[in-house]
Coordinates of C-alpha atoms and ligand atoms in Angstrom, one line a residue:
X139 CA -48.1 -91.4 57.5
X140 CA -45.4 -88.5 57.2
X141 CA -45.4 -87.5 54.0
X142 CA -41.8 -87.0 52.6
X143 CA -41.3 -85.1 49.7
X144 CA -38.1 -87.0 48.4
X145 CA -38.2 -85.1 45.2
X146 CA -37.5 -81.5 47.1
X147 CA -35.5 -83.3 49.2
X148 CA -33.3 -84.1 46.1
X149 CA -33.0 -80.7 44.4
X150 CA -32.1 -79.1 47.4
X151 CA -29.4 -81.4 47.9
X152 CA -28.4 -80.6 44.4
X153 CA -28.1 -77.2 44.9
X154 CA -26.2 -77.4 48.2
X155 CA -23.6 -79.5 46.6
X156 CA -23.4 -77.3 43.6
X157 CA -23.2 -74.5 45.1
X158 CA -20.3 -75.5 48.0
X159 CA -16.4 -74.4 47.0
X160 CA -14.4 -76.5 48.9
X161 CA -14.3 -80.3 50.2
X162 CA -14.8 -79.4 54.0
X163 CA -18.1 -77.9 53.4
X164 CA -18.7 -80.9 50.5
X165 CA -18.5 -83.3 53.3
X166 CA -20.7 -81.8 56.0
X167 CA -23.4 -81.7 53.3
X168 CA -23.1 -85.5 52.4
X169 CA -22.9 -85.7 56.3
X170 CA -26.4 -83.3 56.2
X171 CA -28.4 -86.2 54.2
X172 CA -26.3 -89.3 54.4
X173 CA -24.5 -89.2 58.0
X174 CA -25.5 -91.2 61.0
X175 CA -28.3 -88.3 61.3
X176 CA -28.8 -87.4 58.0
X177 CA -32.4 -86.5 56.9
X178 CA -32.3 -90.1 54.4
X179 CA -30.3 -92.0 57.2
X180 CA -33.5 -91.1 59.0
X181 CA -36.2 -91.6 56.3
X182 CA -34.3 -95.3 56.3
X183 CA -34.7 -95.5 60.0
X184 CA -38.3 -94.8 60.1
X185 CA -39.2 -97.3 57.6
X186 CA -39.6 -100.3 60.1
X187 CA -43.1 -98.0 61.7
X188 CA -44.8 -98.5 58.5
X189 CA -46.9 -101.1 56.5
X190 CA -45.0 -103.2 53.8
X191 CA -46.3 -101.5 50.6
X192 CA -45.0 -97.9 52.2
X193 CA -42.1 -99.4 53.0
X194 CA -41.4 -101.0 49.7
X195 CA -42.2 -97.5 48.2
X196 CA -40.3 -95.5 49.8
X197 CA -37.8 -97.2 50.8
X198 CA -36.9 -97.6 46.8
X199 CA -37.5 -93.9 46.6
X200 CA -35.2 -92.8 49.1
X201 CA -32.9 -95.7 47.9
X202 CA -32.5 -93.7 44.4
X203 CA -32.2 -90.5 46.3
X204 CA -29.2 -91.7 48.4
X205 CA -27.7 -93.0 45.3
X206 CA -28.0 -89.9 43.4
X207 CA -26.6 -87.7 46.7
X208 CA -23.5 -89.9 46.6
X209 CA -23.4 -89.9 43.3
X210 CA -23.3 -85.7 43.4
X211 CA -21.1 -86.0 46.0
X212 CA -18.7 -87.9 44.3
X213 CA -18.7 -85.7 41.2
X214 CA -18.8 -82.3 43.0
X215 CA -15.2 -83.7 45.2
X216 CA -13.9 -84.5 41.8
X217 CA -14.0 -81.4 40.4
X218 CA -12.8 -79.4 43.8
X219 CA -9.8 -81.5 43.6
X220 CA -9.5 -80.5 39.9
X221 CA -9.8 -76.8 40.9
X222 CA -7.5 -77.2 44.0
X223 CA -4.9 -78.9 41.3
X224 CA -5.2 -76.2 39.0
X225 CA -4.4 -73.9 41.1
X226 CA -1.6 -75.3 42.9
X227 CA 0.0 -75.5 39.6
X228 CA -1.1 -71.9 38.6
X229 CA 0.9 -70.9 42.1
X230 CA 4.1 -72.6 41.4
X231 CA 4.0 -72.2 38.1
X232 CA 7.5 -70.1 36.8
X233 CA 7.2 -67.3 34.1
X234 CA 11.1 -67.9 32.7
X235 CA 10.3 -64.9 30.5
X236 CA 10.1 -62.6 33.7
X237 CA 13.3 -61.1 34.2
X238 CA 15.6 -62.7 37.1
X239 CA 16.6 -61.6 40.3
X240 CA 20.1 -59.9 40.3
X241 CA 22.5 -61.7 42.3
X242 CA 24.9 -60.0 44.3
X243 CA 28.4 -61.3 43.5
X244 CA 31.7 -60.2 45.0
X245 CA 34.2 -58.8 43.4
X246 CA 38.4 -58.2 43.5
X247 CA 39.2 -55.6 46.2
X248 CA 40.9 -52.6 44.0
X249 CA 44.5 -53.9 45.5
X250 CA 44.2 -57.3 44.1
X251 CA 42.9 -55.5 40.9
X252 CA 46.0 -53.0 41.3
X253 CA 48.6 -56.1 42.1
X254 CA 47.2 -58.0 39.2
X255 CA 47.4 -55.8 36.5
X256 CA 51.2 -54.7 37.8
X257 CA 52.3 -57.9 37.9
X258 CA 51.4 -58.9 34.3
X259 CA 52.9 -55.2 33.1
X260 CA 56.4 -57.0 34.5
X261 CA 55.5 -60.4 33.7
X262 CA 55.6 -59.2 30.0
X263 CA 58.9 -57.5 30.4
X264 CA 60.2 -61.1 31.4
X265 CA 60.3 -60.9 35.4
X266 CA 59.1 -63.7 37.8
X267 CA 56.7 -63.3 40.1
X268 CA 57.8 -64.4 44.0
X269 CA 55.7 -64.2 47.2
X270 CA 57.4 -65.2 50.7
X271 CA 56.4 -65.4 54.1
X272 CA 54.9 -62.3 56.1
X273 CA 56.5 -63.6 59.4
X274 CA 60.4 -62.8 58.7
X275 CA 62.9 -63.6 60.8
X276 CA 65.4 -60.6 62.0
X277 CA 68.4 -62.2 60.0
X278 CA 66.3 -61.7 57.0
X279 CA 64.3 -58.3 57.4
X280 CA 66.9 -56.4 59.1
X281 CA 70.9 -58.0 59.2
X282 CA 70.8 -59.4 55.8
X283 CA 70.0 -56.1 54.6
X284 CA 72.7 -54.5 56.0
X285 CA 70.8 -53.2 59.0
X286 CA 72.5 -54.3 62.2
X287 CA 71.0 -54.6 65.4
X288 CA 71.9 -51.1 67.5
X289 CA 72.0 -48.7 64.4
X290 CA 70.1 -45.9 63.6
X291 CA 68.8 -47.0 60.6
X292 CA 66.8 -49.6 62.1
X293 CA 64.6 -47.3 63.3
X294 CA 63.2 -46.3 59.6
X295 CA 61.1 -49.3 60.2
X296 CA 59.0 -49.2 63.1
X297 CA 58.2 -53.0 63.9
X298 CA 55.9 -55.6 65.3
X299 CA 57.8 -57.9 67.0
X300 CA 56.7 -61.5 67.5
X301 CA 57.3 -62.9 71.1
X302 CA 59.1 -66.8 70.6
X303 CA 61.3 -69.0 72.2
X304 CA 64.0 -69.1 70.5
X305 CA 66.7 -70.5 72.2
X306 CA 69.7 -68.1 71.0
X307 CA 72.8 -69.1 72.3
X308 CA 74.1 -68.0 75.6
X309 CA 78.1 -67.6 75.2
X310 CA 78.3 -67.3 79.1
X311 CA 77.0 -70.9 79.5
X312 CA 77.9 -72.6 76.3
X313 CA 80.8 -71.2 74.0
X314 CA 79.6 -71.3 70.5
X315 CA 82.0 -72.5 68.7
X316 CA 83.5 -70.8 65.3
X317 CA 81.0 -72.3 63.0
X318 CA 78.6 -71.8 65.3
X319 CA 79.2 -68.0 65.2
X320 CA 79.6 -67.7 62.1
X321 CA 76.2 -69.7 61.1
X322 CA 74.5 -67.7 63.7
X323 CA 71.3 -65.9 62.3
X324 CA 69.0 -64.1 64.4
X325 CA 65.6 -66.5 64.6
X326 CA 63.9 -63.4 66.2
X327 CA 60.4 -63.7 64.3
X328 CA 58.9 -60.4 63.4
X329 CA 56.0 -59.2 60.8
X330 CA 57.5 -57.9 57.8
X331 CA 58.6 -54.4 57.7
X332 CA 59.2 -54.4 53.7
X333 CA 59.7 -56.8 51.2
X334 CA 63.3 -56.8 50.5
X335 CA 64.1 -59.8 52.7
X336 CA 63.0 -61.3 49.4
X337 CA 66.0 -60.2 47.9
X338 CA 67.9 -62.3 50.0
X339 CA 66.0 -65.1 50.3
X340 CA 66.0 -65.3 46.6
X341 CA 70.0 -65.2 45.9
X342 CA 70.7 -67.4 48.0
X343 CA 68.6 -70.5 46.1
X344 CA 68.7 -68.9 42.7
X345 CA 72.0 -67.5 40.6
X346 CA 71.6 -64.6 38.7
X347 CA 71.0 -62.9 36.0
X348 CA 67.7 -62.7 37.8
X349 CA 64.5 -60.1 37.6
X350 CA 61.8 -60.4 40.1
X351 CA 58.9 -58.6 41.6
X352 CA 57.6 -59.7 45.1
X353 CA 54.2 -58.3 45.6
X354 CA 53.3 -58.8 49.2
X355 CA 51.9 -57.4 52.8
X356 CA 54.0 -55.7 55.0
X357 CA 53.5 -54.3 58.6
X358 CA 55.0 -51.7 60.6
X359 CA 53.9 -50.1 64.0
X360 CA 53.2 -46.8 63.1
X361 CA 50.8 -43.9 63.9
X362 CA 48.1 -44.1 60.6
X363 CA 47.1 -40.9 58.9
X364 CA 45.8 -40.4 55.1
X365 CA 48.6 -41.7 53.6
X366 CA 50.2 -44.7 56.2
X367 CA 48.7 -47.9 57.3
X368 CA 49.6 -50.5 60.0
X369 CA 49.3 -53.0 57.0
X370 CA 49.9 -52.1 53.4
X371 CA 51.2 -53.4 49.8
X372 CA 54.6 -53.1 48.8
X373 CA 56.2 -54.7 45.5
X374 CA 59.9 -55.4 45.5
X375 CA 61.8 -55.4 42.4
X376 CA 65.5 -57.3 42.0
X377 CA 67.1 -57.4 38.9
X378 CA 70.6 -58.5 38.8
X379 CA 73.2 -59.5 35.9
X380 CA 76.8 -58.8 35.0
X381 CA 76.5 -55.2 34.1
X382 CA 73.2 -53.5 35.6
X383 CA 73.4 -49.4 35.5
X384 CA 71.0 -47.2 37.2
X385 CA 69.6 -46.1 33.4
X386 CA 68.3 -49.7 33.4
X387 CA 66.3 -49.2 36.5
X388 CA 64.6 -46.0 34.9
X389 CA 64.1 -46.9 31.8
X390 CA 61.8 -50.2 33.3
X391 CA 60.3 -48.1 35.8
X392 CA 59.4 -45.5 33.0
X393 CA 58.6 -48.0 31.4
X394 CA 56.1 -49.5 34.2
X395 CA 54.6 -46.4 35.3
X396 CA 53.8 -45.4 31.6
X397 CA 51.7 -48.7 31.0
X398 CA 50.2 -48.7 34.7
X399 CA 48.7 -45.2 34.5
X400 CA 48.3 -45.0 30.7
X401 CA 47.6 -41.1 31.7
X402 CA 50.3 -37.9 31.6
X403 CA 52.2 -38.2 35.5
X404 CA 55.1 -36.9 36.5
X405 CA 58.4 -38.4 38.3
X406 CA 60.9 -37.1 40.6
X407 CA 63.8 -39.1 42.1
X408 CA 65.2 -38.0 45.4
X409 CA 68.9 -39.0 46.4
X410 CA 67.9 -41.2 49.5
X411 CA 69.7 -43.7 51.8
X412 CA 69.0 -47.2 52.5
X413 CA 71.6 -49.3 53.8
X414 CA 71.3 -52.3 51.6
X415 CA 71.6 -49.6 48.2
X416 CA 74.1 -47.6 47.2
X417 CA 73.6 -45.0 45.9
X418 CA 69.9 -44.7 47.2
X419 CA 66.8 -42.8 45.8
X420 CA 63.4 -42.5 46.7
X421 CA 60.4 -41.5 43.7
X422 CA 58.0 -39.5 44.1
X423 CA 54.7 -39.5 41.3
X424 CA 52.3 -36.9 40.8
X425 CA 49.6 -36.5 38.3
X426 CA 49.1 -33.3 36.8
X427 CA 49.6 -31.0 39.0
X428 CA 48.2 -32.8 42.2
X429 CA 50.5 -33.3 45.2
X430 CA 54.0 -35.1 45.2
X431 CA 53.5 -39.3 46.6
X432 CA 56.2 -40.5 47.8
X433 CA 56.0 -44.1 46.0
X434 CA 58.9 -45.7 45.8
X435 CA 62.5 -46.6 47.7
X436 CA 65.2 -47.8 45.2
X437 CA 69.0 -48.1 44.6
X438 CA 71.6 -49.9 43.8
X439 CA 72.3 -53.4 45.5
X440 CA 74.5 -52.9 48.1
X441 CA 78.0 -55.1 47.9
X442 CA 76.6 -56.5 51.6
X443 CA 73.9 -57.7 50.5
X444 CA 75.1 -60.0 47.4
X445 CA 77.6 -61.3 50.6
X446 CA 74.9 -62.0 52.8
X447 CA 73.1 -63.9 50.0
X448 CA 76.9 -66.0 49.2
X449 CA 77.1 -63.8 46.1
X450 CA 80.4 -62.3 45.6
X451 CA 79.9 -58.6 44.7
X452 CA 82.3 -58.4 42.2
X453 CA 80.7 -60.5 39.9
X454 CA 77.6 -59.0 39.8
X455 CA 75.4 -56.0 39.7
X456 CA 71.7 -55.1 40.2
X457 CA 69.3 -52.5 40.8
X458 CA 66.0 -53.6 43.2
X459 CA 63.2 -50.9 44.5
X460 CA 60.3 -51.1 46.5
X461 CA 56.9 -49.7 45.9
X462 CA 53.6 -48.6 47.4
X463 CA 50.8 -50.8 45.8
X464 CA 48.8 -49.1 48.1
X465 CA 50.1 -45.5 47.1
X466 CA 50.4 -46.6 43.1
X467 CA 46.0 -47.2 43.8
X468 CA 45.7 -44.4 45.5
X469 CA 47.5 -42.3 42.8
X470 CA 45.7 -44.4 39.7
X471 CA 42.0 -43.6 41.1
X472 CA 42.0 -40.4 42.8
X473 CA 42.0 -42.0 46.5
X474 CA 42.8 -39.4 48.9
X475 CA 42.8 -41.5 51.7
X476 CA 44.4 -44.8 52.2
X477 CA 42.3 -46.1 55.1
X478 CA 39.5 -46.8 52.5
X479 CA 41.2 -49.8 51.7
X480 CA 40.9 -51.5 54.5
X481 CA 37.5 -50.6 56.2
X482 CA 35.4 -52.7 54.5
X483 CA 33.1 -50.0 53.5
X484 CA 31.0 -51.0 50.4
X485 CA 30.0 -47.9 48.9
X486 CA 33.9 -47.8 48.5
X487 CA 34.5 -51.2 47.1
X488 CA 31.3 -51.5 45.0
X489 CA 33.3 -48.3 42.9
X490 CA 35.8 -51.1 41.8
Ligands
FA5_205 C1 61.4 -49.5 52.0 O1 60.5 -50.2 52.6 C2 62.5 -50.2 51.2 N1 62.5 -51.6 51.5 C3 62.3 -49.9 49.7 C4 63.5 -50.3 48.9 C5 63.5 -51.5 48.3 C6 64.6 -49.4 48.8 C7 64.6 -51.9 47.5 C8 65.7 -49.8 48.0 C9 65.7 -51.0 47.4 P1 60.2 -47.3 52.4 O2 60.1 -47.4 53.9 O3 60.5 -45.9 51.9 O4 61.3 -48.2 51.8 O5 58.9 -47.8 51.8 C10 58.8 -48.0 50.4 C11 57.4 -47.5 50.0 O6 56.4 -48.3 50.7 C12 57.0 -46.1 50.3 O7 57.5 -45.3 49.2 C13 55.5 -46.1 50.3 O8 55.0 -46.1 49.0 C14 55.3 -47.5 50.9 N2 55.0 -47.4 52.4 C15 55.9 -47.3 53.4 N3 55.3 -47.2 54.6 C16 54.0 -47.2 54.3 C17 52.8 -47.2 55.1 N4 52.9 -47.1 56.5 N5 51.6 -47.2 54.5 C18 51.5 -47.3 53.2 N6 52.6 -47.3 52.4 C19 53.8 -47.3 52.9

């Protein structure tokens, strides 16, 4: 007869199963004594070879020993599931005291900062605030403002043209009649040059008195340098009433430029010409002694203009002016260069 030491047979099984760390090994061990060729599996295999009272013996002795394998086994897989449990938790687990990650929000580009805080500073002194359309139509950008087609002064605003097809009447095929010539307004579409189409567009849906500012892009085709872009900010300001003097335009604009840069600066007004003022003026800012910006175009509505709106010019007066936003920045943080603006750099913008 073999002689079988079941006892051994247990303890080392004992220590196998104590000593494995994770379920894999856990199984090849049950697998070890219990599987189809485990060393019990084949203590239970060989029984049939011997007499009855070996078999009865061991056969319940090896019985007990599976028993108390299984038994191990079960316990041992319990408490590796425990440990893997733990420390999945331990690995998701979320210290709220540590401190978070920053986020990194956006922010209001420094014009939209700029046009904000201008347009409350006129808001309080009781203007409206109007925006209109950045595609203008010639009528509007150029005729209405007293800029006819052919004269020099057209050519103070280099422009981009829009191509459409507008069907403008041709007198050789069709003869317009009077009302027809007289409603006639050139549909030519163009960007913007300015904002004072505004001024137009305004009067002729609103009476006066009236004070509005029209912050807003404008475009022109011109060579760029340090202080001109293709695109840029300009806010146009219209106020209009019975009896409106030039001192009323500088004390707002004192006024304005005293609240916007809360800092010492300096003016100086230029006679100018526009055709839709009269008299004309262009201001130039400078803080202490830095370099002269020319900021501003200004004057005195012109009689045309109040006509082109269906105003009659003798009943009314007004002053309107148009500013850099751009150049008001530039001037209120130190920006030498007005290119920054607009080339989404972020060590620029992150400043802000
Ligand atoms: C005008 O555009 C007139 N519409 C202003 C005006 C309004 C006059 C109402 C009278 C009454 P001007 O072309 O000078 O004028 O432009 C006005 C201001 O816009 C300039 O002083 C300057 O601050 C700004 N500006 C003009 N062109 C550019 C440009 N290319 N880049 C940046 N800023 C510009």
């Amino acid at each position: 007869m073999v002689k079988i030491d079941l006892k051994n047979l247990k303890v080392e099984a004992r220590k196998e199963i104590k000593k494995t760390d994770n379920l894999k090994d856990l199984d090849e061990i049950f697998k070890k004594y219990l599987g189809k060729k485990g060393e019990i599996t084949r203590i239970f295999n060989s029984l049939k070879k011997l007499s009855p009272k070996e078999r009865k013996k061991l056969g319940e002795g090896a019985n007990l020993v599976k028993r108390e394998v299984e038994e191990m086994t079960k316990e041992r897989a319990k408490e590796l599931q425990e440990e893997l449990r733990k420390q999945k938790i331990e690995k998701e687990k979320i210290d709220v005291t540590r401190p978070g990650k920053k986020l990194e929000i956006g922010h209001l580009h420094p014009l939209t900062l700029v046009q904000r805080e201008v347009e409350e500073i006129f808001q309080s002194m009781g203007f409206s605030v109007i925006i209109g359309p950045e595609i203008e139509t010639e009528w509007y950008n150029f005729d209405a403002l007293n800029i006819p087609k052919d004269h020099p002064a057209r050519d103070m605003w280099d422009t981009f043209w829009l191509r459409n097809n507008q069907k403008i009447p041709n007198p050789k095929s069709q003869i317009p009649n009077k009302s027809q010539i007289l409603n006639f307004k050139s549909q030519k579409l163009l960007l913007r040059t300015h904002t004072s189409p505004l001024q137009v567009r305004y009067m002729e849906k609103h009476q006066p008195p009236l004070r509005i500012i029209v912050p807003g892009r404008c475009f022109r085709h011109e060579a760029t340098d340090a202080s001109h872009e293709i695109q840029f900010y300009q806010l146009e300001g219209l106020v209009v009433d019975k009896d409106i003097s030039g001192a009323n335009f500088k004390a707002i604009i004192e006024e304005f430029l005293k609240r916007f840069f809360k800092t010492d600066i300096e003016i100086r007004l230029r006679p100018s010409f526009f055709p839709f003022t009269e008299p004309s003026f262009e201001i130039d800012i400078r803080r202490k002694k830095g370099k002269w910006v020319e900021t501003m175009g200004a004057g005195m509505v012109h009689p045309k203009v109040f006509e082109a709106a269906g105003l009659n010019p003798k009943n009314w007066q007004g002053f309107a002016f148009g500013a850099g936003l751009d150049r008001l920045a530039m001037l209120k943080y130190k920006i030498n260069d007005i290119r920054l603006f607009y080339s989404s750099d972020l060590r620029f913008l992150k400043q802000f």
